[in-house]
PDB file of C-alpha atoms in Angstrom:
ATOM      1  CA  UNK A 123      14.604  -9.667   5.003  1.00 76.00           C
ATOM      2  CA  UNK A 124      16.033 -11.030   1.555  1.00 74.00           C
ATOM      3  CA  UNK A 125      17.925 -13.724   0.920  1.00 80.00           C
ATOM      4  CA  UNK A 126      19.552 -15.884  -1.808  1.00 84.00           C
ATOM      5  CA  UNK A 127      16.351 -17.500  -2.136  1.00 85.00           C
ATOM      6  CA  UNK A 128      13.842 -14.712  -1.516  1.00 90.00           C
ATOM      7  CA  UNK A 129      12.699 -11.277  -2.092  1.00 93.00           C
ATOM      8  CA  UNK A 130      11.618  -8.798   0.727  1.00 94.00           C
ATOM      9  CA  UNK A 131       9.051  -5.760   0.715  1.00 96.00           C
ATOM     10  CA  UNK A 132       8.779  -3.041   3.097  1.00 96.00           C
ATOM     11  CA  UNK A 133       6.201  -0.121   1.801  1.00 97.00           C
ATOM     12  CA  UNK A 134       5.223   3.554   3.450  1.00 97.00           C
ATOM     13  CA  UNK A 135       2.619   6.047   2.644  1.00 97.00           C
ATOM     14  CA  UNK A 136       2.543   9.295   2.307  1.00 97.00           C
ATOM     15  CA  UNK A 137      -0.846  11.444   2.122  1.00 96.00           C
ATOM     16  CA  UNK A 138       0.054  14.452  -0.426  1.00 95.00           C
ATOM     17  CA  UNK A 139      -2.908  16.330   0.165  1.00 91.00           C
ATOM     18  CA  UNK A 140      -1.493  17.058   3.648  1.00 93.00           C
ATOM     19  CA  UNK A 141       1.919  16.700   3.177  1.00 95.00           C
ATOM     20  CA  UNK A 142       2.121  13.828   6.311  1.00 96.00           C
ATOM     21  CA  UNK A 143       2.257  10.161   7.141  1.00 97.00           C
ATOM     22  CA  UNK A 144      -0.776   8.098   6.664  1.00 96.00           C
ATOM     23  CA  UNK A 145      -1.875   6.137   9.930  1.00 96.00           C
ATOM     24  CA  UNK A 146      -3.669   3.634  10.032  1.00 96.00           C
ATOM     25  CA  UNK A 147      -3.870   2.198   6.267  1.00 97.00           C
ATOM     26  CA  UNK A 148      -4.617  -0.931   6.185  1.00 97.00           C
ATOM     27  CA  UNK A 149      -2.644  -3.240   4.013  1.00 97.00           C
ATOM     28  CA  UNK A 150      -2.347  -6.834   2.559  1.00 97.00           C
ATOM     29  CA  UNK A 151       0.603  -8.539   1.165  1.00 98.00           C
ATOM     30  CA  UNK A 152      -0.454 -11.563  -2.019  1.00 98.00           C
ATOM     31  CA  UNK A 153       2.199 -13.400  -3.882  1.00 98.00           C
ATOM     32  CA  UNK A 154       2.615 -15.618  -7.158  1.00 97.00           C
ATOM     33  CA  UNK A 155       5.233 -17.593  -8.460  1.00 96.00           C
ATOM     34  CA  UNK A 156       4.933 -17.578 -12.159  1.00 94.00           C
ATOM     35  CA  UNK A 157       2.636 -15.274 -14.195  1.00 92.00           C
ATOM     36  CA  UNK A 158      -0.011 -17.958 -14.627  1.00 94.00           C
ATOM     37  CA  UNK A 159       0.399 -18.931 -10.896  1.00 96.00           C
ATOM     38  CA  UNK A 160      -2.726 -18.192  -8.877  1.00 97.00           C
ATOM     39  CA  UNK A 161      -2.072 -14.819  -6.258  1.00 98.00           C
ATOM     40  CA  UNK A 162      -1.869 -16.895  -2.298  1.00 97.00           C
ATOM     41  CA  UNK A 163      -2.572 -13.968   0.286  1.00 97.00           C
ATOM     42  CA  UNK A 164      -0.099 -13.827   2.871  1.00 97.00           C
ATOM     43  CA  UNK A 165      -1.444 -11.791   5.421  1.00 96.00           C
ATOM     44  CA  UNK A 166      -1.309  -7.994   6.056  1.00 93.00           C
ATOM     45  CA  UNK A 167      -1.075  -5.053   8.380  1.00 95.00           C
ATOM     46  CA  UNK A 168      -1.154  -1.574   8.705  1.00 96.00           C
ATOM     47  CA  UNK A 169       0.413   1.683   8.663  1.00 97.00           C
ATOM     48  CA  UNK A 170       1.860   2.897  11.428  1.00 97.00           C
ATOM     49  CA  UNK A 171       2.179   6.491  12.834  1.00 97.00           C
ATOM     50  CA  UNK A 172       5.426   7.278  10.489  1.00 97.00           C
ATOM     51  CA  UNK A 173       3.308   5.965   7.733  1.00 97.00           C
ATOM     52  CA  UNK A 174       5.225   2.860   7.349  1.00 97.00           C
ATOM     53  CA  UNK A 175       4.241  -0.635   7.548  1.00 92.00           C
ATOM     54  CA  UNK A 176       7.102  -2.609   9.104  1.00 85.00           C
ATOM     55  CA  UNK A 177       5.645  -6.102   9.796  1.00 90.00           C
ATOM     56  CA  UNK A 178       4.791  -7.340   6.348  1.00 93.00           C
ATOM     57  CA  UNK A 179       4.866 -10.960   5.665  1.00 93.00           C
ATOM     58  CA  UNK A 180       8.043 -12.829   4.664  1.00 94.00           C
ATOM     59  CA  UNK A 181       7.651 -13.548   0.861  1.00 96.00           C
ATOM     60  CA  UNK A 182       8.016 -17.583  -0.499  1.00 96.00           C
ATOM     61  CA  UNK A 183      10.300 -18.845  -1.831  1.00 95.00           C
ATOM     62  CA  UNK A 184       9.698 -18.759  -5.715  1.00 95.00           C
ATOM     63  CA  UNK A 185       7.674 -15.626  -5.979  1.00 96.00           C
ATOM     64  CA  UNK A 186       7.970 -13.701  -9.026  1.00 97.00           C
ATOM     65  CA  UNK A 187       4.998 -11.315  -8.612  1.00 98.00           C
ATOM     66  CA  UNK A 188       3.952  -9.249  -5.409  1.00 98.00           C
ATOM     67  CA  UNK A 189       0.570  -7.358  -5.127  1.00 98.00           C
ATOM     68  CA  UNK A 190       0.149  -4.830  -2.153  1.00 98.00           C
ATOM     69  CA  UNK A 191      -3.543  -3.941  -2.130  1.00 98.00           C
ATOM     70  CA  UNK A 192      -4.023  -0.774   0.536  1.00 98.00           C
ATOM     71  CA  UNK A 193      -7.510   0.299   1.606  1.00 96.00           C
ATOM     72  CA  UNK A 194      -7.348   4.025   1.125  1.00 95.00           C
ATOM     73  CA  UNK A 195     -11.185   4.379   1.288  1.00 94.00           C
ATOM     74  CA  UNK A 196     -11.195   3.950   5.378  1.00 92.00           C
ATOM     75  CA  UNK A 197      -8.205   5.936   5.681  1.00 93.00           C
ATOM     76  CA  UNK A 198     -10.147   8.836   4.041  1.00 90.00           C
ATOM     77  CA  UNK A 199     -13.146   8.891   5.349  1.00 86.00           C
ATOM     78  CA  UNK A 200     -11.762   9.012   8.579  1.00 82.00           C
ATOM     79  CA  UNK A 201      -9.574  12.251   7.442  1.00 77.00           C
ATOM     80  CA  UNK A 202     -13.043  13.230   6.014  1.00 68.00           C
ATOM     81  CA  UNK A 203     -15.052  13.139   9.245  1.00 63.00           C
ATOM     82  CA  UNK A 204     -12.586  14.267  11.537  1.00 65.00           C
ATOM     83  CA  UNK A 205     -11.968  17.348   9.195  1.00 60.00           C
ATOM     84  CA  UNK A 206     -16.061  18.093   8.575  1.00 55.00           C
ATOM     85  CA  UNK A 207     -16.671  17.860  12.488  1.00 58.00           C
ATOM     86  CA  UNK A 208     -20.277  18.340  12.667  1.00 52.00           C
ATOM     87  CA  UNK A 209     -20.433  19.773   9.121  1.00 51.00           C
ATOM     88  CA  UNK A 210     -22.466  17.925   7.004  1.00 51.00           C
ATOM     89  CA  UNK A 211     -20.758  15.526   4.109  1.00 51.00           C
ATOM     90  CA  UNK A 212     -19.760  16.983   0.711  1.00 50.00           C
ATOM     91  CA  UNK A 213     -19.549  13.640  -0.907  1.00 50.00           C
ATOM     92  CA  UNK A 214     -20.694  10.114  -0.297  1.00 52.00           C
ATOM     93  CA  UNK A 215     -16.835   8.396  -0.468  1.00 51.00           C
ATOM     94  CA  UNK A 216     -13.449   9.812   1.456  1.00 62.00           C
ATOM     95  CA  UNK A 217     -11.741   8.768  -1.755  1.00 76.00           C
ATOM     96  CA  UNK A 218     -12.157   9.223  -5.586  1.00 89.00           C
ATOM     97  CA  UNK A 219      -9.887   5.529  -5.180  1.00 91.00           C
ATOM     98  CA  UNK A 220     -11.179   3.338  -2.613  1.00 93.00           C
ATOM     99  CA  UNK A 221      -8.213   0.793  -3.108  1.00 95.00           C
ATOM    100  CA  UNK A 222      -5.155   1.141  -4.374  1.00 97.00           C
ATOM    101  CA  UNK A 223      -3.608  -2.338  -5.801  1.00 97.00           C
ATOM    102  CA  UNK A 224      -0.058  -2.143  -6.862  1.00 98.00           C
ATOM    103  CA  UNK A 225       1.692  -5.034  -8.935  1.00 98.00           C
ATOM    104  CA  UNK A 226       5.178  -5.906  -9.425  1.00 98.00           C
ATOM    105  CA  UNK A 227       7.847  -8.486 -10.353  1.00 97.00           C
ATOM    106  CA  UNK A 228      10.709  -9.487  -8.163  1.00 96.00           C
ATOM    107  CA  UNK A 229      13.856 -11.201  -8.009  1.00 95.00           C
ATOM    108  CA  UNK A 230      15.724 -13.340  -5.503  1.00 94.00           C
ATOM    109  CA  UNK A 231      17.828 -11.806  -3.085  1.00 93.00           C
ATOM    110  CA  UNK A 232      16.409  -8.229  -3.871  1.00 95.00           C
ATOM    111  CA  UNK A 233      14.400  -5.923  -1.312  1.00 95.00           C
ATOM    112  CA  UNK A 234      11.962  -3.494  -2.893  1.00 96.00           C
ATOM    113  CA  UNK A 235      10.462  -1.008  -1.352  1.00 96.00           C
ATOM    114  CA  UNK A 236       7.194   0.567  -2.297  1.00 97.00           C
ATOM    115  CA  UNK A 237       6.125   4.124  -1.257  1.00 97.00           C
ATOM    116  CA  UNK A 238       2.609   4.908  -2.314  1.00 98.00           C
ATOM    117  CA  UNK A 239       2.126   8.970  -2.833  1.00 98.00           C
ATOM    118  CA  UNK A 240      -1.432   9.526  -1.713  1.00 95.00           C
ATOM    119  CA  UNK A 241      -4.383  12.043  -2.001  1.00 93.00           C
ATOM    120  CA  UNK A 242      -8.169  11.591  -2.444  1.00 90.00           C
ATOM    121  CA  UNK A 243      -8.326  12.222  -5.994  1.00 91.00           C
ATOM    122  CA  UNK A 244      -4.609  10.207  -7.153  1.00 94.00           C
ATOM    123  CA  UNK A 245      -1.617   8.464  -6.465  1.00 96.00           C
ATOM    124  CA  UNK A 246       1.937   7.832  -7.485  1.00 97.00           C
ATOM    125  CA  UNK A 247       3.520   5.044  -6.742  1.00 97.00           C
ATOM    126  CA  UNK A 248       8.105   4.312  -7.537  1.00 97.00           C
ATOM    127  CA  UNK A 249      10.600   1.885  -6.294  1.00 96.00           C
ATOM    128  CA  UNK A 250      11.939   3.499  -3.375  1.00 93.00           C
ATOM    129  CA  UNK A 251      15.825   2.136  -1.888  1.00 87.00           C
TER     130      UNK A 251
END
């Protein structure tokens, strides 16, 4: 939750290629306060069954920049095997992008929320309401 003093972040995932949630994504929350501040990593969590990840940390007060870095490789190769069965592997990696690492700047008293549009071989990412 925002306040006067702070910015908040919520974030959900979509997987594209399959037009569903993403479950299971794991995800971890790193803030700054200043552009030549050094990123502190404030914990993380995951995706839950709606694709959403509803327990980020609260963000300091004083942060300017927020980096969300979600571990899409996992998340694949998990799709990957589950959809291959017994079939042997086509490729070596679940995911052309085994990370995804999304930057932004924020403002006190603002919430932002970050969807991440996912597939193996992209993503889109927007400021969602």
């Amino acid at each position: 939750m925002s306040t006067d003093t702070t910015a908040s972040v919520s974030t959900h995932i979509l997987d594209t290629s399959i037009g569903r949630p993403a479950e299971g994504v794991a995800i971890t929350l790193a803030a700054r306060s200043g552009f030549d501040a050094e990123w502190v990593a404030l914990g993380g969590s995951a995706t839950d069954a709606d694709g959403r990840c509803k327990d980020l940390p609260a963000l300091p007060e004083g942060t300017t920049h927020v980096r969300l870095d979600f571990e899409t490789e996992a998340y694949f190769s998990k799709k990957q095997a589950e959809a291959q069965q017994d079939a042997p592997r086509v490729r070596d990696s679940g995911a052309f992008f085994p990370e995804v690492a999304i930057t932004f700047a924020v403002e006190p008293g603002e919430h932002y929320h970050v969807p991440l549009l996912l597939n193996p071989f992209g993503y889109s990412v927007y400021r969602g309401s």
